[in-house]
Amino acid sequence: KLQIDVPRTIATVRKAGIKFWMITGDKAETALRIATSCNLHSPKQTLICLEPQREKEKFKRSMQSILADCEQNHSSRRTLLVSVYGFKQIFEHSDLKQLFLQISLLCECVVCCRVTPLQKAQIGDGGNDVNMIQEAHVGVGIEGREGQQAARAGL
């Protein structure tokens, strides 16, 4: 269950042009429901599902096609959904990493699903958000039920 005013707050921040990334261990369907319930994703947005491929070149062509579609349609009303399996493939190759960056910059929201606890700890999750906040260009820690560690790191 979401804390009070989370959906309204996120909607307000999104109006300012701030983009969001949601990182979760949930499966894609659950992650998308959560993203919708807290106003990260809207049914009016285009959903882009980045599906990993067995062959790198096939995955690269798929990503190039997605990028071309995004560049032709100038709407930024998009959510990118990517699983941890796609991330593994992306971060093994610098050219895929660059394509992923270009695609993600053209989306309002990126939802990363099936991320393992270890991977979330490396990126940020609850008290572990401190490392992520300190590495980001802009770090925002919000005080909540989980404690104040992340909120203090955002200062």
C-alpha positions in Angstrom: 0.0 0.0 0.0 1.3 3.5 -0.9 1.9 6.1 1.7 -0.6 9.0 1.7 -0.2 11.6 -1.1 2.5 9.6 -3.0 0.5 9.5 -6.3 -0.4 13.2 -6.0 3.2 14.2 -5.2 4.6 12.2 -8.1 2.1 13.7 -10.5 3.1 17.1 -9.3 6.8 16.4 -9.7 6.2 14.9 -13.2 4.5 18.1 -14.3 7.8 19.9 -13.6 9.5 17.6 -16.2 11.3 15.4 -13.7 11.8 11.8 -15.0 11.5 8.8 -12.8 13.1 5.4 -12.6 11.4 2.6 -10.6 13.6 -0.3 -9.6 11.8 -3.4 -8.3 12.2 -7.1 -7.9 8.6 -7.6 -9.0 7.6 -9.2 -12.3 6.7 -6.9 -15.2 2.9 -7.0 -14.7 3.1 -6.2 -11.0 5.7 -3.5 -11.6 3.5 -1.8 -14.2 0.5 -1.9 -11.9 2.5 -0.3 -9.1 3.9 2.3 -11.5 0.3 3.1 -12.6 -1.1 3.3 -9.1 1.5 5.8 -8.0 1.3 7.9 -11.2 4.6 7.0 -12.7 2.9 5.5 -15.7 -0.4 6.4 -17.3 -2.6 4.4 -19.6 -2.3 7.4 -22.0 1.5 6.8 -22.2 3.1 4.5 -24.8 4.6 1.5 -23.1 7.9 0.3 -24.6 8.9 -3.2 -23.5 12.6 -3.8 -24.0 12.9 -7.6 -24.4 16.4 -9.1 -24.3 17.4 -11.4 -27.2 19.7 -14.3 -27.3 21.9 -12.8 -29.9 23.5 -9.4 -29.3 23.0 -8.2 -32.9 19.3 -9.0 -32.8 18.9 -7.1 -29.5 20.8 -4.2 -31.0 18.5 -4.1 -34.1 15.5 -4.2 -31.8 16.8 -1.3 -29.7 17.7 0.7 -32.9 14.1 0.2 -34.1 12.7 1.4 -30.8 15.0 4.4 -30.8 14.0 5.3 -34.4 10.3 5.0 -33.5 10.8 7.3 -30.5 12.7 9.8 -32.5 10.0 9.9 -35.2 7.2 10.3 -32.7 8.2 13.4 -30.7 5.9 12.7 -27.8 7.7 12.1 -24.6 4.7 10.3 -23.1 6.5 7.0 -22.9 7.3 4.4 -20.2 10.2 2.1 -20.8 9.9 -1.3 -19.1 13.1 -3.4 -18.9 13.9 -6.6 -17.0 17.1 -7.4 -15.2 17.8 -9.9 -18.0 17.8 -7.0 -20.5 20.1 -5.0 -18.2 22.6 -7.8 -18.1 22.9 -7.8 -21.8 22.9 -4.0 -22.1 25.7 -3.4 -19.6 28.0 -6.1 -21.2 28.3 -4.0 -24.4 29.0 -0.3 -24.7 27.1 0.1 -27.9 23.9 -1.3 -26.3 24.5 0.8 -23.2 24.6 3.9 -25.5 21.4 2.9 -27.2 19.7 2.2 -23.9 20.7 5.7 -22.6 19.3 7.3 -25.8 16.0 5.4 -25.4 15.6 6.1 -21.7 16.2 9.8 -22.2 13.2 9.9 -24.6 10.9 8.4 -21.9 9.2 10.0 -18.9 9.6 6.9 -16.8 11.8 3.8 -16.8 10.6 0.8 -14.9 13.2 -1.9 -14.1 11.7 -5.2 -13.0 13.0 -8.5 -11.7 16.0 -6.8 -10.2 17.6 -9.1 -7.5 18.1 -7.9 -3.9 21.9 -7.8 -4.5 21.5 -5.7 -7.7 19.1 -3.4 -5.8 21.6 -3.0 -3.0 24.2 -2.0 -5.6 21.8 0.6 -7.1 19.8 1.6 -4.1 16.9 0.2 -2.1 15.6 1.7 1.1 18.6 2.4 3.4 20.8 1.4 0.5 19.5 4.4 -1.5 22.3 6.5 0.1 24.9 5.2 -2.4 22.6 5.9 -5.4 21.7 9.4 -4.1 25.3 10.4 -3.6 26.3 9.2 -7.1 23.4 10.9 -8.9 23.5 14.3 -10.5 20.6 15.3 -8.3 19.9 13.3 -5.1 16.6 13.6 -3.3 16.0 11.7 -0.1 12.4 11.6 1.2 11.8 10.9 4.8 9.4 8.0 5.3 8.6 4.9 7.2 11.9 3.3 6.1 13.9 5.8 8.2 15.9 8.9 7.7 19.2 7.6 6.3 18.3 8.3 2.6 16.7 11.7 3.5 19.9 12.8 5.2 22.0 11.7 2.2 20.0 13.9 -0.1 21.0 17.1 1.8 
